[in-house]
Amino acid sequence: MGIFNQIATFRHGVHPHEYKHYTESLPVERMPFVEEYILPLGQHIGAPAASIVTKGDKVRRGQEIAKAQGFVSVSLHSPVDGVVTGVELAETLTGKMVEAIKIKTDSYSSQLLHPSDPGDYRKMNVDEFVSSVQRSGLVGLGGAAFPAHVKFKIPEGKTCRYLILNGCECEPFLTSDHKVMAEQPEAIVNGIKILNRFVHAEKVFIGIENNKADAIEVLTKACENDDNIEVVPLVVKYPQGAEKMLITAILDKEVPSGKLPLDVDVMVSNVSSIAALSDWFEEGKPLIERVVTVTGDAVYRPSNVLTPIGTPMRQVVEHCGGLLSENYRMLLGGPMMGMIQRTLDIPIVKGTSGMLLLGDDIIKTPQEYDCIKCGRCVEACPMFLNPSTMGLLAKKGLWDDMEEHHVMDCFECGSCSFVCPSYIPLVQSFRVAKGILREKKAKEK
Amino acid sequence: MKKVIISSSPFLHDSTSTPKIMWEVVATLLPLVLLSAYYFKLGAVLVILFACLGALITEWVFSGNEAFRKIKDGSALITGILLGLCLPPGFPFWMAFVGGVVAIGMGKLIWGGLGHNVFNPALVGRAFLQAAFPAAITRWALPNDGSWLGLNSGNAALPFQQMKVDGLSAATPLSQMKFDHDYGVLTDQIMGMTSGSLGETSGLLILILGLYMILRKIIHWRIPVAILSTVIVFSGLFWLIDATVYPPPTFMIFSGGLMLGTFYMATDLVSSPITPRGQWLYGIGIAVFVVMIRLWGGLPEGVMYAILLMNAATPLINKATKIKPYGYK
């Protein structure tokens, strides 16, 4: 923890306008069931799941419809009672056509949960726990959608001394984690206790940025009887929710380049994932829905919506009153690291933390100037890289020189592009460089 | 059909921009222009104006289609004003104009324009004038003489006309120090009541404006801190050894172009190092050169050459002081 500051944080970083006022005071509402759901088989990092249903099959809400393929992969469950209309190609957020299960909703069903059997975690060993979590379909809900059970499985020889729950939600606009923390503190504390039976952390920290006073309050209250769980308020700064930055902010430790948090005895997990873990073991409810922040100046009624996975985004927007302008851009995730979309006709997936519908007032694309070496990017980069110099190298295509400047350590938070007064697309060019360097490495092998 | 714009994150941007930074620097230069107008009357304003004209016209002529945008970014205007501020009050207008042309042409455009130059453009212009017109650039007028609309002697000289020698020129504090061991009155130097270049005379005003720029994060704080503290320590050392031969550090700080050079030229973003350690090294280097040239060199003033020398070293300094990234402890 910061020695000189009362409130912890990391060094460098930026302060974008928060834009959280659209949804931060609204309670979570439930998305009504719609006619059709589209469930891509690969919604997570790793191998896509394999469908175990075929056209015409009746499925129940919560029933497993695709099984994990290998260890780095998770199951997929039906979000509704209905009938499978096909296993066919559908467009997803990357623009690619991928295989997806399409389900037509049974409009006469009561849509009660058909619980799975997670098993009794009190009697499980680590491997049973890990495979149970894999069956729940749980992934990291912060946006990366990395299978949770893979992270929970501590490799031989590693220990987890500290468990950190990531409640920073440092991206502007997003309030879904905030709402889960404020409304389900008991589920989070219960999830921590379940997980900690298997990872044996000495101390659990819940890192929350200071702009979520209600979440800090209710969570502090929820864990007041647990000495080993501590809520840590953090300075509001982007990208504090990045794993490495959060570890530095709370523990004042640096994760060595190319290593994982477990190499410094730390495990980091998103708060919403932990609440979902509790839902699985207590209610047998797999990951079939999540809180999505639907927000921005181009949507009529910004809201926090508990949305079944697979709901077409167009219907979510309609539920929120529709669009205010023809000229809008839709981003999935936050505005700093999210992905822009060309269509609303794609489904909500497990990693969709927010849908941002932005008009021209917020996104600006001014003309670029030459680098004046002002050093603002150097002062912003949380990884202590030199974006200015790397940007000049990228313009000349000197990828190998960029590697010497540690471009591979860039995790693409976008702070450099955010502060650049010359509007140089710095992080954008680093993405290109990283891709080219990775390809080169693969060829050499 | 609706236009679909696909780009990649981040989609938000800070409210600042390069032209905004440049125009804010122009705004901080205005008090200096006003003060020099107060001390040196209309002649001073016209010297600065002609230097600016030279700079802006050159930028315009050589920028082709982008001319308007280049002028609008404000950087050529900064160069023009800065050049004007480091010229003597009685400097011929046409020479100031030529200085502006050379500053932008040789100092900036031949390198590739804004952001690509190695040397501070205003100082390149000043160095050229020093070499081309050594007599005109060392003729100094005392402040507060003549009427408000009066020109300073020498201002109206035409190109290549025989220079008239007159009795108005006075010695600057630095040349008095150099040749007469007379350090003058410190409060005069702080307030600007001495002879010298247009914008160099009031150390106090420059200090205030410099602090403002540091607080606004327009310039890096490390460079001025490094220069001023090193000058104080380094020259103070000699002063302590022999106060009869060497001037006191306060004199070194507030005389000549040190303040203007420290806050407006050494801190030029383009030509100074980008790494934190590099900025310290660069500032210390400038200070050491300034003290060496002033105390032992043949010239009374050394700020210009000190900054130009360290400008040349900047690429190397950047390379030698790479920042250690996160995770490489």
mmCIF file of N, CA and C in Angstrom, chain A residues 78-170:
data_model
loop_
_atom_site.group_PDB
_atom_site.id
_atom_site.type_symbol
_atom_site.label_atom_id
_atom_site.label_comp_id
_atom_site.label_asym_id
_atom_site.label_seq_id
_atom_site.Cartn_x
_atom_site.Cartn_y
_atom_site.Cartn_z
ATOM 1 N N SER A 78 -28.205 -23.096 -21.714
ATOM 2 C CA SER A 78 -29.316 -22.384 -22.335
ATOM 3 C C SER A 78 -29.846 -21.317 -21.388
ATOM 4 N N PRO A 79 -30.057 -20.087 -21.883
ATOM 5 C CA PRO A 79 -30.585 -19.028 -21.021
ATOM 6 C C PRO A 79 -32.107 -19.064 -20.902
ATOM 7 N N VAL A 80 -32.774 -19.949 -21.679
ATOM 8 C CA VAL A 80 -34.249 -19.994 -21.658
ATOM 9 C C VAL A 80 -34.770 -21.419 -21.842
ATOM 10 N N ASP A 81 -36.036 -21.605 -21.491
ATOM 11 C CA ASP A 81 -36.757 -22.801 -21.923
ATOM 12 C C ASP A 81 -37.119 -22.572 -23.376
ATOM 13 N N GLY A 82 -36.825 -23.541 -24.234
ATOM 14 C CA GLY A 82 -37.144 -23.330 -25.641
ATOM 15 C C GLY A 82 -36.723 -24.499 -26.506
ATOM 16 N N VAL A 83 -36.658 -24.240 -27.800
ATOM 17 C CA VAL A 83 -36.328 -25.288 -28.773
ATOM 18 C C VAL A 83 -35.118 -24.842 -29.586
ATOM 19 N N VAL A 84 -34.151 -25.763 -29.766
ATOM 20 C CA VAL A 84 -32.985 -25.455 -30.604
ATOM 21 C C VAL A 84 -33.441 -25.386 -32.054
ATOM 22 N N THR A 85 -33.160 -24.227 -32.697
ATOM 23 C CA THR A 85 -33.564 -24.101 -34.101
ATOM 24 C C THR A 85 -32.412 -24.367 -35.038
ATOM 25 N N GLY A 86 -31.237 -24.538 -34.491
ATOM 26 C CA GLY A 86 -30.119 -24.860 -35.372
ATOM 27 C C GLY A 86 -28.790 -24.609 -34.699
ATOM 28 N N VAL A 87 -27.753 -25.265 -35.214
ATOM 29 C CA VAL A 87 -26.385 -24.983 -34.808
ATOM 30 C C VAL A 87 -25.704 -24.515 -36.073
ATOM 31 N N GLU A 88 -25.572 -23.228 -36.232
ATOM 32 C CA GLU A 88 -25.115 -22.689 -37.510
ATOM 33 C C GLU A 88 -24.250 -21.450 -37.303
ATOM 34 N N LEU A 89 -23.770 -20.880 -38.415
ATOM 35 C CA LEU A 89 -22.879 -19.727 -38.323
ATOM 36 C C LEU A 89 -23.653 -18.460 -37.962
ATOM 37 N N ALA A 90 -23.036 -17.650 -37.121
ATOM 38 C CA ALA A 90 -23.632 -16.365 -36.754
ATOM 39 C C ALA A 90 -22.511 -15.358 -36.560
ATOM 40 N N GLU A 91 -22.835 -14.100 -36.763
ATOM 41 C CA GLU A 91 -21.802 -13.073 -36.611
ATOM 42 C C GLU A 91 -21.577 -12.761 -35.138
ATOM 43 N N THR A 92 -20.306 -12.505 -34.761
ATOM 44 C CA THR A 92 -20.022 -12.076 -33.380
ATOM 45 C C THR A 92 -19.255 -10.774 -33.381
ATOM 46 N N LEU A 93 -18.835 -10.383 -32.184
ATOM 47 C CA LEU A 93 -18.259 -9.051 -32.028
ATOM 48 C C LEU A 93 -16.941 -8.841 -32.743
ATOM 49 N N THR A 94 -16.230 -9.906 -33.098
ATOM 50 C CA THR A 94 -14.995 -9.704 -33.837
ATOM 51 C C THR A 94 -15.268 -9.505 -35.322
ATOM 52 N N GLY A 95 -16.531 -9.662 -35.740
ATOM 53 C CA GLY A 95 -16.873 -9.541 -37.149
ATOM 54 C C GLY A 95 -16.801 -10.874 -37.870
ATOM 55 N N LYS A 96 -16.261 -11.881 -37.179
ATOM 56 C CA LYS A 96 -16.142 -13.209 -37.787
ATOM 57 C C LYS A 96 -17.473 -13.946 -37.687
ATOM 58 N N MET A 97 -17.695 -14.891 -38.643
ATOM 59 C CA MET A 97 -18.831 -15.790 -38.514
ATOM 60 C C MET A 97 -18.343 -16.988 -37.698
ATOM 61 N N VAL A 98 -19.053 -17.288 -36.626
ATOM 62 C CA VAL A 98 -18.658 -18.436 -35.806
ATOM 63 C C VAL A 98 -19.862 -19.332 -35.576
ATOM 64 N N GLU A 99 -19.567 -20.573 -35.170
ATOM 65 C CA GLU A 99 -20.652 -21.510 -34.952
ATOM 66 C C GLU A 99 -21.414 -21.137 -33.670
ATOM 67 N N ALA A 100 -22.732 -21.155 -33.756
ATOM 68 C CA ALA A 100 -23.543 -20.755 -32.603
ATOM 69 C C ALA A 100 -24.798 -21.613 -32.537
ATOM 70 N N ILE A 101 -25.287 -21.790 -31.293
ATOM 71 C CA ILE A 101 -26.545 -22.505 -31.093
ATOM 72 C C ILE A 101 -27.662 -21.481 -31.051
ATOM 73 N N LYS A 102 -28.687 -21.682 -31.877
ATOM 74 C CA LYS A 102 -29.811 -20.744 -31.870
ATOM 75 C C LYS A 102 -30.999 -21.403 -31.178
ATOM 76 N N ILE A 103 -31.617 -20.673 -30.262
ATOM 77 C CA ILE A 103 -32.731 -21.226 -29.497
ATOM 78 C C ILE A 103 -33.943 -20.318 -29.629
ATOM 79 N N LYS A 104 -35.104 -20.936 -29.961
ATOM 80 C CA LYS A 104 -36.358 -20.177 -30.018
ATOM 81 C C LYS A 104 -37.033 -20.356 -28.666
ATOM 82 N N THR A 105 -37.441 -19.246 -28.058
ATOM 83 C CA THR A 105 -37.995 -19.283 -26.710
ATOM 84 C C THR A 105 -39.383 -19.921 -26.699
ATOM 85 N N ASP A 106 -39.640 -20.745 -25.670
ATOM 86 C CA ASP A 106 -40.977 -21.295 -25.452
ATOM 87 C C ASP A 106 -41.781 -20.208 -24.739
ATOM 88 N N SER A 107 -42.692 -19.563 -25.463
ATOM 89 C CA SER A 107 -43.345 -18.384 -24.890
ATOM 90 C C SER A 107 -44.393 -18.746 -23.837
ATOM 91 N N TYR A 108 -44.698 -20.039 -23.668
ATOM 92 C CA TYR A 108 -45.669 -20.436 -22.637
ATOM 93 C C TYR A 108 -44.993 -20.879 -21.352
ATOM 94 N N SER A 109 -43.660 -20.925 -21.375
ATOM 95 C CA SER A 109 -42.937 -21.424 -20.205
ATOM 96 C C SER A 109 -42.876 -20.366 -19.100
ATOM 97 N N SER A 110 -42.768 -20.829 -17.860
ATOM 98 C CA SER A 110 -42.628 -19.900 -16.740
ATOM 99 C C SER A 110 -41.184 -19.416 -16.604
ATOM 100 N N GLN A 111 -40.262 -20.032 -17.339
ATOM 101 C CA GLN A 111 -38.842 -19.676 -17.337
ATOM 102 C C GLN A 111 -38.215 -19.750 -15.939
ATOM 103 N N LEU A 112 -38.644 -20.734 -15.155
ATOM 104 C CA LEU A 112 -37.961 -20.974 -13.879
ATOM 105 C C LEU A 112 -36.634 -21.647 -14.150
ATOM 106 N N LEU A 113 -35.674 -21.392 -13.262
ATOM 107 C CA LEU A 113 -34.358 -21.994 -13.438
ATOM 108 C C LEU A 113 -34.434 -23.502 -13.261
ATOM 109 N N HIS A 114 -33.758 -24.205 -14.147
ATOM 110 C CA HIS A 114 -33.626 -25.644 -14.039
ATOM 111 C C HIS A 114 -32.226 -25.888 -13.483
ATOM 112 N N PRO A 115 -32.104 -25.992 -12.139
ATOM 113 C CA PRO A 115 -30.753 -25.955 -11.556
ATOM 114 C C PRO A 115 -29.906 -27.169 -11.929
ATOM 115 N N SER A 116 -28.612 -26.907 -12.074
ATOM 116 C CA SER A 116 -27.668 -28.009 -12.288
ATOM 117 C C SER A 116 -27.197 -28.488 -10.927
ATOM 118 N N ASP A 117 -26.456 -29.588 -10.922
ATOM 119 C CA ASP A 117 -25.904 -30.074 -9.663
ATOM 120 C C ASP A 117 -24.420 -29.730 -9.604
ATOM 121 N N PRO A 118 -24.078 -28.686 -8.833
ATOM 122 C CA PRO A 118 -22.663 -28.298 -8.770
ATOM 123 C C PRO A 118 -21.848 -29.223 -7.881
ATOM 124 N N GLY A 119 -22.531 -30.012 -7.045
ATOM 125 C CA GLY A 119 -21.819 -30.810 -6.046
ATOM 126 C C GLY A 119 -21.622 -29.985 -4.789
ATOM 127 N N ASP A 120 -21.304 -30.663 -3.677
ATOM 128 C CA ASP A 120 -21.132 -29.949 -2.415
ATOM 129 C C ASP A 120 -19.674 -29.535 -2.255
ATOM 130 N N TYR A 121 -19.439 -28.214 -2.346
ATOM 131 C CA TYR A 121 -18.032 -27.751 -2.313
ATOM 132 C C TYR A 121 -17.348 -28.066 -0.993
ATOM 133 N N ARG A 122 -18.153 -28.282 0.076
ATOM 134 C CA ARG A 122 -17.534 -28.556 1.381
ATOM 135 C C ARG A 122 -16.821 -29.894 1.382
ATOM 136 N N LYS A 123 -17.230 -30.773 0.464
ATOM 137 C CA LYS A 123 -16.631 -32.109 0.447
ATOM 138 C C LYS A 123 -15.666 -32.308 -0.715
ATOM 139 N N MET A 124 -15.408 -31.246 -1.476
ATOM 140 C CA MET A 124 -14.599 -31.418 -2.693
ATOM 141 C C MET A 124 -13.111 -31.263 -2.421
ATOM 142 N N ASN A 125 -12.287 -31.906 -3.287
ATOM 143 C CA ASN A 125 -10.879 -31.543 -3.323
ATOM 144 C C ASN A 125 -10.692 -30.534 -4.453
ATOM 145 N N VAL A 126 -9.464 -30.048 -4.613
ATOM 146 C CA VAL A 126 -9.235 -28.955 -5.569
ATOM 147 C C VAL A 126 -9.661 -29.343 -6.978
ATOM 148 N N ASP A 127 -9.310 -30.567 -7.406
ATOM 149 C CA ASP A 127 -9.614 -30.949 -8.784
ATOM 150 C C ASP A 127 -11.112 -31.051 -9.030
ATOM 151 N N GLU A 128 -11.834 -31.561 -8.020
ATOM 152 C CA GLU A 128 -13.292 -31.627 -8.161
ATOM 153 C C GLU A 128 -13.889 -30.227 -8.241
ATOM 154 N N PHE A 129 -13.339 -29.331 -7.422
ATOM 155 C CA PHE A 129 -13.807 -27.943 -7.426
ATOM 156 C C PHE A 129 -13.580 -27.308 -8.802
ATOM 157 N N VAL A 130 -12.360 -27.496 -9.322
ATOM 158 C CA VAL A 130 -12.014 -26.896 -10.614
ATOM 159 C C VAL A 130 -12.925 -27.429 -11.716
ATOM 160 N N SER A 131 -13.185 -28.735 -11.711
ATOM 161 C CA SER A 131 -14.006 -29.262 -12.800
ATOM 162 C C SER A 131 -15.466 -28.860 -12.621
ATOM 163 N N SER A 132 -15.904 -28.667 -11.374
ATOM 164 C CA SER A 132 -17.259 -28.167 -11.153
ATOM 165 C C SER A 132 -17.401 -26.754 -11.704
ATOM 166 N N VAL A 133 -16.372 -25.912 -11.439
ATOM 167 C CA VAL A 133 -16.413 -24.533 -11.939
ATOM 168 C C VAL A 133 -16.417 -24.530 -13.470
ATOM 169 N N GLN A 134 -15.671 -25.469 -14.052
ATOM 170 C CA GLN A 134 -15.638 -25.546 -15.512
ATOM 171 C C GLN A 134 -17.037 -25.843 -16.063
ATOM 172 N N ARG A 135 -17.777 -26.708 -15.351
ATOM 173 C CA ARG A 135 -19.131 -27.051 -15.791
ATOM 174 C C ARG A 135 -20.101 -25.886 -15.642
ATOM 175 N N SER A 136 -19.748 -24.910 -14.770
ATOM 176 C CA SER A 136 -20.662 -23.784 -14.558
ATOM 177 C C SER A 136 -20.586 -22.777 -15.692
ATOM 178 N N GLY A 137 -19.578 -22.925 -16.564
ATOM 179 C CA GLY A 137 -19.447 -21.992 -17.679
ATOM 180 C C GLY A 137 -18.856 -20.660 -17.268
ATOM 181 N N LEU A 138 -18.313 -20.588 -16.044
ATOM 182 C CA LEU A 138 -17.848 -19.301 -15.529
ATOM 183 C C LEU A 138 -16.560 -18.836 -16.214
ATOM 184 N N VAL A 139 -16.566 -17.570 -16.604
ATOM 185 C CA VAL A 139 -15.359 -16.920 -17.144
ATOM 186 C C VAL A 139 -15.173 -15.599 -16.400
ATOM 187 N N GLY A 140 -14.005 -14.987 -16.585
ATOM 188 C CA GLY A 140 -13.775 -13.669 -15.985
ATOM 189 C C GLY A 140 -14.735 -12.670 -16.597
ATOM 190 N N LEU A 141 -15.555 -12.016 -15.759
ATOM 191 C CA LEU A 141 -16.611 -11.161 -16.293
ATOM 192 C C LEU A 141 -16.151 -9.725 -16.512
ATOM 193 N N GLY A 142 -14.863 -9.455 -16.261
ATOM 194 C CA GLY A 142 -14.349 -8.107 -16.471
ATOM 195 C C GLY A 142 -14.266 -7.739 -17.939
ATOM 196 N N GLY A 143 -14.265 -8.730 -18.810
ATOM 197 C CA GLY A 143 -14.217 -8.429 -20.234
ATOM 198 C C GLY A 143 -13.342 -9.387 -21.020
ATOM 199 N N ALA A 144 -12.285 -9.923 -20.388
ATOM 200 C CA ALA A 144 -11.371 -10.794 -21.122
ATOM 201 C C ALA A 144 -11.960 -12.176 -21.346
ATOM 202 N N ALA A 145 -12.913 -12.597 -20.509
ATOM 203 C CA ALA A 145 -13.580 -13.892 -20.622
ATOM 204 C C ALA A 145 -12.609 -15.058 -20.584
ATOM 205 N N PHE A 146 -11.651 -14.978 -19.661
ATOM 206 C CA PHE A 146 -10.724 -16.087 -19.462
ATOM 207 C C PHE A 146 -11.389 -17.096 -18.523
ATOM 208 N N PRO A 147 -11.369 -18.395 -18.890
ATOM 209 C CA PRO A 147 -12.051 -19.403 -18.058
ATOM 210 C C PRO A 147 -11.612 -19.323 -16.591
ATOM 211 N N ALA A 148 -12.603 -19.176 -15.695
ATOM 212 C CA ALA A 148 -12.291 -18.948 -14.280
ATOM 213 C C ALA A 148 -11.585 -20.145 -13.648
ATOM 214 N N HIS A 149 -12.004 -21.357 -14.043
ATOM 215 C CA HIS A 149 -11.437 -22.534 -13.362
ATOM 216 C C HIS A 149 -9.946 -22.673 -13.657
ATOM 217 N N VAL A 150 -9.500 -22.200 -14.818
ATOM 218 C CA VAL A 150 -8.076 -22.283 -15.160
ATOM 219 C C VAL A 150 -7.273 -21.402 -14.203
ATOM 220 N N LYS A 151 -7.832 -20.227 -13.932
ATOM 221 C CA LYS A 151 -7.152 -19.326 -13.003
ATOM 222 C C LYS A 151 -7.155 -19.903 -11.587
ATOM 223 N N PHE A 152 -8.267 -20.541 -11.201
ATOM 224 C CA PHE A 152 -8.382 -21.073 -9.835
ATOM 225 C C PHE A 152 -7.480 -22.278 -9.590
ATOM 226 N N LYS A 153 -7.054 -22.923 -10.648
ATOM 227 C CA LYS A 153 -6.188 -24.104 -10.514
ATOM 228 C C LYS A 153 -4.752 -23.624 -10.361
ATOM 229 N N ILE A 154 -4.247 -23.661 -9.136
ATOM 230 C CA ILE A 154 -2.896 -23.164 -8.891
ATOM 231 C C ILE A 154 -1.892 -24.228 -9.320
ATOM 232 N N PRO A 155 -0.949 -23.872 -10.204
ATOM 233 C CA PRO A 155 0.005 -24.869 -10.688
ATOM 234 C C PRO A 155 0.893 -25.378 -9.554
ATOM 235 N N GLU A 156 1.423 -26.552 -9.763
ATOM 236 C CA GLU A 156 2.347 -27.197 -8.820
ATOM 237 C C GLU A 156 3.478 -26.233 -8.448
ATOM 238 N N GLY A 157 3.750 -26.115 -7.167
ATOM 239 C CA GLY A 157 4.891 -25.289 -6.747
ATOM 240 C C GLY A 157 4.557 -23.826 -6.531
ATOM 241 N N LYS A 158 3.369 -23.387 -6.971
ATOM 242 C CA LYS A 158 2.983 -21.980 -6.759
ATOM 243 C C LYS A 158 2.037 -21.898 -5.557
ATOM 244 N N THR A 159 2.068 -20.745 -4.902
ATOM 245 C CA THR A 159 1.121 -20.538 -3.810
ATOM 246 C C THR A 159 0.374 -19.226 -4.036
ATOM 247 N N CYS A 160 -0.773 -19.112 -3.395
ATOM 248 C CA CYS A 160 -1.536 -17.878 -3.480
ATOM 249 C C CYS A 160 -1.646 -17.319 -2.080
ATOM 250 N N ARG A 161 -0.801 -16.314 -1.781
ATOM 251 C CA ARG A 161 -0.826 -15.733 -0.443
ATOM 252 C C ARG A 161 -1.922 -14.692 -0.322
ATOM 253 N N TYR A 162 -2.096 -13.946 -1.405
ATOM 254 C CA TYR A 162 -3.104 -12.887 -1.391
ATOM 255 C C TYR A 162 -4.105 -13.090 -2.516
ATOM 256 N N LEU A 163 -5.370 -12.967 -2.175
ATOM 257 C CA LEU A 163 -6.417 -12.992 -3.188
ATOM 258 C C LEU A 163 -6.948 -11.565 -3.305
ATOM 259 N N ILE A 164 -6.934 -11.041 -4.523
ATOM 260 C CA ILE A 164 -7.428 -9.671 -4.711
ATOM 261 C C ILE A 164 -8.678 -9.703 -5.577
ATOM 262 N N LEU A 165 -9.746 -9.082 -5.081
ATOM 263 C CA LEU A 165 -10.946 -8.964 -5.895
ATOM 264 C C LEU A 165 -10.951 -7.604 -6.578
ATOM 265 N N ASN A 166 -11.136 -7.626 -7.867
ATOM 266 C CA ASN A 166 -11.039 -6.408 -8.661
ATOM 267 C C ASN A 166 -12.409 -5.753 -8.786
ATOM 268 N N GLY A 167 -12.599 -4.699 -8.022
ATOM 269 C CA GLY A 167 -13.850 -3.939 -8.103
ATOM 270 C C GLY A 167 -13.572 -2.517 -8.546
ATOM 271 N N CYS A 168 -12.500 -2.340 -9.326
ATOM 272 C CA CYS A 168 -12.103 -0.979 -9.723
ATOM 273 C C CYS A 168 -13.074 -0.394 -10.731
ATOM 274 N N GLU A 169 -13.363 -1.168 -11.740
ATOM 275 C CA GLU A 169 -14.171 -0.704 -12.866
ATOM 276 C C GLU A 169 -13.720 0.697 -13.273
ATOM 277 N N CYS A 170 -12.436 0.770 -13.695
ATOM 278 C CA CYS A 170 -11.833 2.077 -13.967
ATOM 279 C C CYS A 170 -12.213 2.613 -15.331
#
